[in-house]
Amino acid sequence: MQPPDALRNLDLLVVGGGVAGLSAAVRAAAAEPGLRAAVVAKAAADHSATWWAQGGVAAVLAEREVERPSFTDSVESHLSDTLAAGAGLCDGEAVRVLVGEGPQRVRELASFGAHFDRGASGRWLLAREGGHSVARVVHSGGAATGAEVERTLVAAAVALGVTLVENWFAVDLIVRAGRCAGVTFLTADATTVEVGARHVLLGTGGAGQLYPVTTNPLQSTGDGIAMALRAGAAVADVEFVQFHPTALDAGSPDGPRVLLSEALRGEGALLRDEAGERFVDEMAPRDIVAASVADRIRSSAGGHVWLDISGVSGFSARFASLAERVRQAGVDPDREWLPVAPAAHYMCGGVMADLDGATTLPGLWVAGETACSGVHGANRLASNSLLEGMVFAARAVEAILAGKSSPDPTGVLRALNAPAPDDGGAIRVKRLHRSAETATGPVERPSSTAPCERSAGTVSDDRRRLQKAMADGVGVLRDAGSLAEAAGVLDVIGHQYGCAHKDVTSGVASLEIRNLAEVASAAIAGAQARTESRGGHRRSDFPSTLDAMSCRFVQ
Ligand code: SIN
């Protein structure tokens, strides 16, 4: 089918309707002269991971803008907290861009109409979250910041006349003469459409659905990262899946978990074990708290850990949407401690990009969770995610407007083709060949001519099988044996679904498994190669952090 008129002759085709994609489209449409831009998303706005984001946006704002206690903040402090959380794998140049340009992006969002919570003086209130040395997170509705960001950006995009298409699934990138030239979609009525564009930006979010227990929406199936891998764009750091330590361990076991925002711990909520004792510094970076919660659950008789929110004054009023969801899950937050467990939350790695979001495939740009811009390293600092989407989407559009058409050796791309290791202080890169190592030895990845053979089970059964393999083998704690087991399962599923593109009418559910398997295999390959523990990647067989592993695995 031919694309509709609104999707022809595009300067910028944005895939994904969250903070990154919408920020790019709004900037493109607002420019003078503007770019002809469109956003195509696989679901409605309230199904984007952005909508679900809670904590807020970390940014060092001016004293006159915020209700600030006695301390002062600085960009250098935000920089050093981000680097510390990233456990040695952040790209310093990229982090400097993030923290330096972040405040301006927050003000811009407010100028579009975003309402951030204000104190008695009318200035913005700041929350403190894990890993931050001071309170520096602006928020909305207590912990409903993502919904406000999404609402604001959708309204801005509509006001600027940006074409927004929902319920179209991106199947694959179109690559012509070494350039990304568009995207093939499966429309809501299961028709295949090729949409061409001078530039394509992926803001498709992460891959929380790799795991059965996740805070991410059902749509977070790693689509952008998988498409980029298939198109040959460089991808890195995907072994660093961040687990959030405090997802509500109650309610339906199927479907995404209710996230209990870190802002609660910033307001005095405490983690308690079965004896009622505290066991970790609640304000430590997320990887440390998640590992500690997982460890305490494993070693306790009943397998429980709780978040005690009795010290959070006015919880139900200040965090109204959260309180409502906790009640819906059958827990009374006014009377009970809240049962918690770690849940897959954020993909720290992704498609490698320079400081403008340009990938190694000319014409392809990324921003937000889909990207490996180098700002998160081995573990993302709380509330740096919405920020990353805003900052790097804006930079991508500015670069396109300035006529840039291929990547520069900046940020994480600086070391990619560097002749010598440690060139200019960049983290070294090591290339991984994606033939998975399994319990039975190396296995060739399926070729596109291999026959498609499905197992007897349903597509949902296969998705659950994949998720279980990831939870068992590539969870908060992994080792060589668990990774090999997971690789074995993923090879089978990857083979079965790897050729789903031949029959796109097999539907979105099959194509999502194809993408999940692609990203899972990459995550396993990275985790097998990384014989150390660092940030969100913890191996029981290699518990130390090694200088020799201060590198990025690129696939
Ligand atoms: C949270 O509110 O705890 C999550 C915020 C984030 O993922 O940065």
Coordinates of C-alpha atoms in Angstrom, one line a residue, residues 259-477:
L259 CA 6.3 1.2 40.4
L260 CA 6.8 2.7 43.8
S261 CA 8.7 5.8 42.9
E262 CA 12.1 6.5 44.4
A263 CA 10.7 9.8 45.3
L264 CA 9.1 8.0 48.2
R265 CA 12.4 7.0 49.6
G266 CA 13.5 10.6 49.1
E267 CA 10.6 11.5 51.3
G268 CA 11.6 9.1 54.1
A269 CA 10.2 5.7 53.0
L270 CA 12.4 2.8 54.4
L271 CA 13.1 -0.7 53.2
R272 CA 12.5 -3.4 55.8
D273 CA 13.1 -7.1 55.8
E274 CA 11.0 -9.8 57.4
A275 CA 12.5 -8.9 60.8
G276 CA 11.4 -5.3 60.3
E277 CA 15.1 -4.3 60.0
R278 CA 16.6 -1.9 57.5
F279 CA 19.3 -3.5 55.3
V280 CA 20.5 -0.9 52.8
D281 CA 21.0 2.8 52.4
E282 CA 17.7 3.6 50.6
M283 CA 19.3 6.6 48.8
A284 CA 22.1 4.6 47.2
P285 CA 22.1 4.3 43.4
R286 CA 19.5 2.0 42.0
D287 CA 21.8 -1.0 41.1
I288 CA 23.0 -1.3 44.7
V289 CA 19.5 -1.0 46.2
A290 CA 18.0 -3.5 43.7
A291 CA 20.8 -6.1 44.2
S292 CA 20.4 -5.7 48.0
V293 CA 16.6 -6.2 47.8
A294 CA 17.0 -9.2 45.6
D295 CA 19.6 -10.7 47.9
R296 CA 17.4 -10.1 51.0
I297 CA 14.4 -11.7 49.3
R298 CA 16.5 -14.7 48.3
S299 CA 17.9 -15.2 51.8
S300 CA 14.7 -14.7 53.8
A301 CA 12.4 -17.5 54.8
G302 CA 9.2 -16.0 53.4
G303 CA 10.8 -14.2 50.5
H304 CA 9.5 -10.8 51.3
V305 CA 10.8 -7.2 51.6
W306 CA 8.7 -4.2 52.4
L307 CA 8.6 -0.4 51.8
D308 CA 7.6 1.3 55.0
I309 CA 6.0 4.6 53.9
S310 CA 4.8 5.5 57.4
G311 CA 7.4 8.4 57.4
V312 CA 6.0 9.9 54.1
S313 CA 3.7 12.6 55.3
G314 CA 0.4 12.9 53.4
F315 CA 1.2 10.0 51.0
S316 CA -2.4 9.5 49.7
A317 CA -2.8 13.2 49.0
R318 CA 0.6 14.0 47.6
F319 CA 1.0 10.8 45.6
A320 CA -2.7 10.4 44.7
S321 CA -2.3 8.4 41.5
L322 CA 0.2 6.0 43.1
A323 CA -2.0 5.6 46.2
E324 CA -4.9 4.7 43.9
R325 CA -2.9 2.0 42.0
V326 CA -1.7 0.5 45.3
R327 CA -5.2 0.2 46.5
Q328 CA -6.3 -1.3 43.2
A329 CA -3.6 -4.0 43.8
G330 CA -5.3 -4.8 47.1
V331 CA -2.9 -3.1 49.5
D332 CA -4.0 -0.3 51.9
P333 CA -1.1 2.2 51.9
D334 CA -2.5 4.0 55.0
R335 CA -2.2 0.9 57.2
E336 CA 0.3 -1.6 55.7
W337 CA 3.9 -1.7 54.6
L338 CA 4.0 -2.2 50.9
P339 CA 5.5 -5.5 49.6
V340 CA 8.2 -4.9 47.0
A341 CA 10.5 -6.8 44.7
P342 CA 12.9 -5.7 41.9
A343 CA 11.4 -5.4 38.4
A344 CA 13.0 -4.8 35.0
H345 CA 12.8 -1.1 34.5
Y346 CA 15.2 0.4 32.0
M347 CA 17.6 -0.5 29.2
C348 CA 20.8 1.4 29.8
G349 CA 22.3 0.5 26.5
G350 CA 20.9 0.7 23.0
V351 CA 21.8 2.0 19.6
M352 CA 25.1 3.8 19.7
A353 CA 24.9 7.5 18.9
D354 CA 27.2 10.5 18.7
L355 CA 26.5 13.6 20.7
D356 CA 23.7 14.6 18.2
G357 CA 22.0 11.3 18.3
A358 CA 23.4 10.2 14.9
T359 CA 24.0 6.4 14.6
T360 CA 26.5 4.5 12.6
L361 CA 23.9 4.1 9.9
P362 CA 23.7 7.4 8.1
G363 CA 20.2 8.8 8.1
L364 CA 19.3 7.0 11.3
W365 CA 19.0 8.9 14.6
V366 CA 18.1 7.8 18.1
A367 CA 17.1 9.4 21.4
G368 CA 15.8 8.3 24.7
E369 CA 15.9 4.7 26.0
T370 CA 16.5 3.3 22.5
A371 CA 19.9 5.0 22.4
C372 CA 23.2 4.3 23.9
S373 CA 24.3 7.9 24.1
G374 CA 26.8 7.1 26.9
V375 CA 24.9 9.1 29.6
H376 CA 23.9 6.0 31.6
G377 CA 26.9 3.8 31.5
A378 CA 26.3 0.6 33.5
N379 CA 23.4 2.1 35.6
R380 CA 21.2 5.1 35.0
L381 CA 20.8 7.8 37.6
A382 CA 17.2 8.2 38.7
S383 CA 15.2 10.7 36.7
N384 CA 17.8 11.2 34.0
S385 CA 15.7 9.3 31.5
L386 CA 13.0 11.8 30.5
L387 CA 15.9 14.3 30.5
E388 CA 17.9 12.3 28.1
G389 CA 15.0 12.0 25.7
M390 CA 14.4 15.8 25.7
V391 CA 18.1 16.8 25.4
F392 CA 19.3 14.4 22.7
A393 CA 16.1 14.6 20.6
A394 CA 16.5 18.4 20.5
R395 CA 20.2 18.0 19.5
A396 CA 19.3 15.5 16.7
V397 CA 16.8 17.9 15.1
E398 CA 19.2 20.9 15.4
A399 CA 21.9 18.8 13.7
I400 CA 19.5 17.8 10.9
L401 CA 18.5 21.4 10.5
A402 CA 22.2 22.3 10.2
G403 CA 22.6 19.8 7.4
K404 CA 24.4 17.0 9.2
S405 CA 23.9 13.7 7.4
S406 CA 26.2 11.2 9.0
P407 CA 27.7 10.5 12.4
D408 CA 30.8 12.2 13.9
P409 CA 33.4 10.6 16.2
T410 CA 31.9 12.1 19.3
G411 CA 30.5 10.7 22.5
V412 CA 30.4 6.9 22.5
L413 CA 31.2 6.8 18.8
R414 CA 34.6 8.5 19.5
A415 CA 36.3 5.2 20.4
L416 CA 34.5 3.1 17.8
N417 CA 37.0 3.4 15.0
A418 CA 39.9 4.8 17.2
P419 CA 43.2 3.2 16.3
A420 CA 44.4 3.0 19.8
P421 CA 42.6 2.1 23.1
D422 CA 41.9 4.9 25.5
D423 CA 42.0 7.5 22.7
G424 CA 41.2 10.9 24.2
G425 CA 39.8 9.3 27.4
A426 CA 36.9 7.5 25.6
I427 CA 35.9 4.1 27.0
R428 CA 37.4 1.4 24.8
V429 CA 35.1 -0.7 22.7
K430 CA 35.2 -4.4 22.0
R431 CA 33.3 -5.9 19.1
L432 CA 31.2 -9.0 19.8
H433 CA 30.3 -11.4 17.0
R434 CA 26.8 -12.4 17.6
S435 CA 27.0 -16.2 17.6
A436 CA 25.6 -17.1 20.9
E437 CA 27.5 -19.6 23.1
T438 CA 25.1 -22.1 24.5
A439 CA 25.3 -25.1 26.8
T440 CA 26.1 -27.2 23.8
G441 CA 28.6 -24.9 22.2
P442 CA 28.5 -22.1 19.7
V443 CA 25.4 -21.8 17.5
E444 CA 25.0 -20.0 14.2
R445 CA 22.4 -17.3 14.3
P446 CA 19.5 -18.1 12.0
S447 CA 19.9 -17.0 8.5
S448 CA 17.1 -15.3 6.7
T449 CA 16.7 -18.3 4.5
A450 CA 16.2 -20.8 7.3
P451 CA 12.7 -22.3 7.4
C452 CA 10.3 -20.8 9.9
E453 CA 9.1 -23.6 12.2
R454 CA 6.9 -22.7 15.1
S455 CA 6.5 -24.8 18.2
A456 CA 3.1 -26.2 18.9
G457 CA 2.4 -23.6 21.6
T458 CA 0.7 -20.2 21.1
V459 CA 2.6 -17.0 20.5
S460 CA 1.7 -15.9 24.1
D461 CA 3.2 -19.2 25.3
D462 CA 6.4 -18.4 23.5
R463 CA 6.6 -14.8 24.9
R464 CA 6.2 -16.2 28.4
R465 CA 8.9 -18.8 27.6
L466 CA 11.3 -16.1 26.5
Q467 CA 10.5 -14.0 29.6
K468 CA 11.0 -16.9 31.9
A469 CA 14.4 -17.7 30.3
M470 CA 15.5 -14.1 30.8
A471 CA 14.3 -14.0 34.4
D472 CA 16.0 -17.3 35.3
G473 CA 19.2 -16.6 33.3
V474 CA 19.7 -12.9 33.0
G475 CA 18.1 -11.4 36.1
V476 CA 19.5 -9.3 38.8
L477 CA 22.2 -12.0 39.3

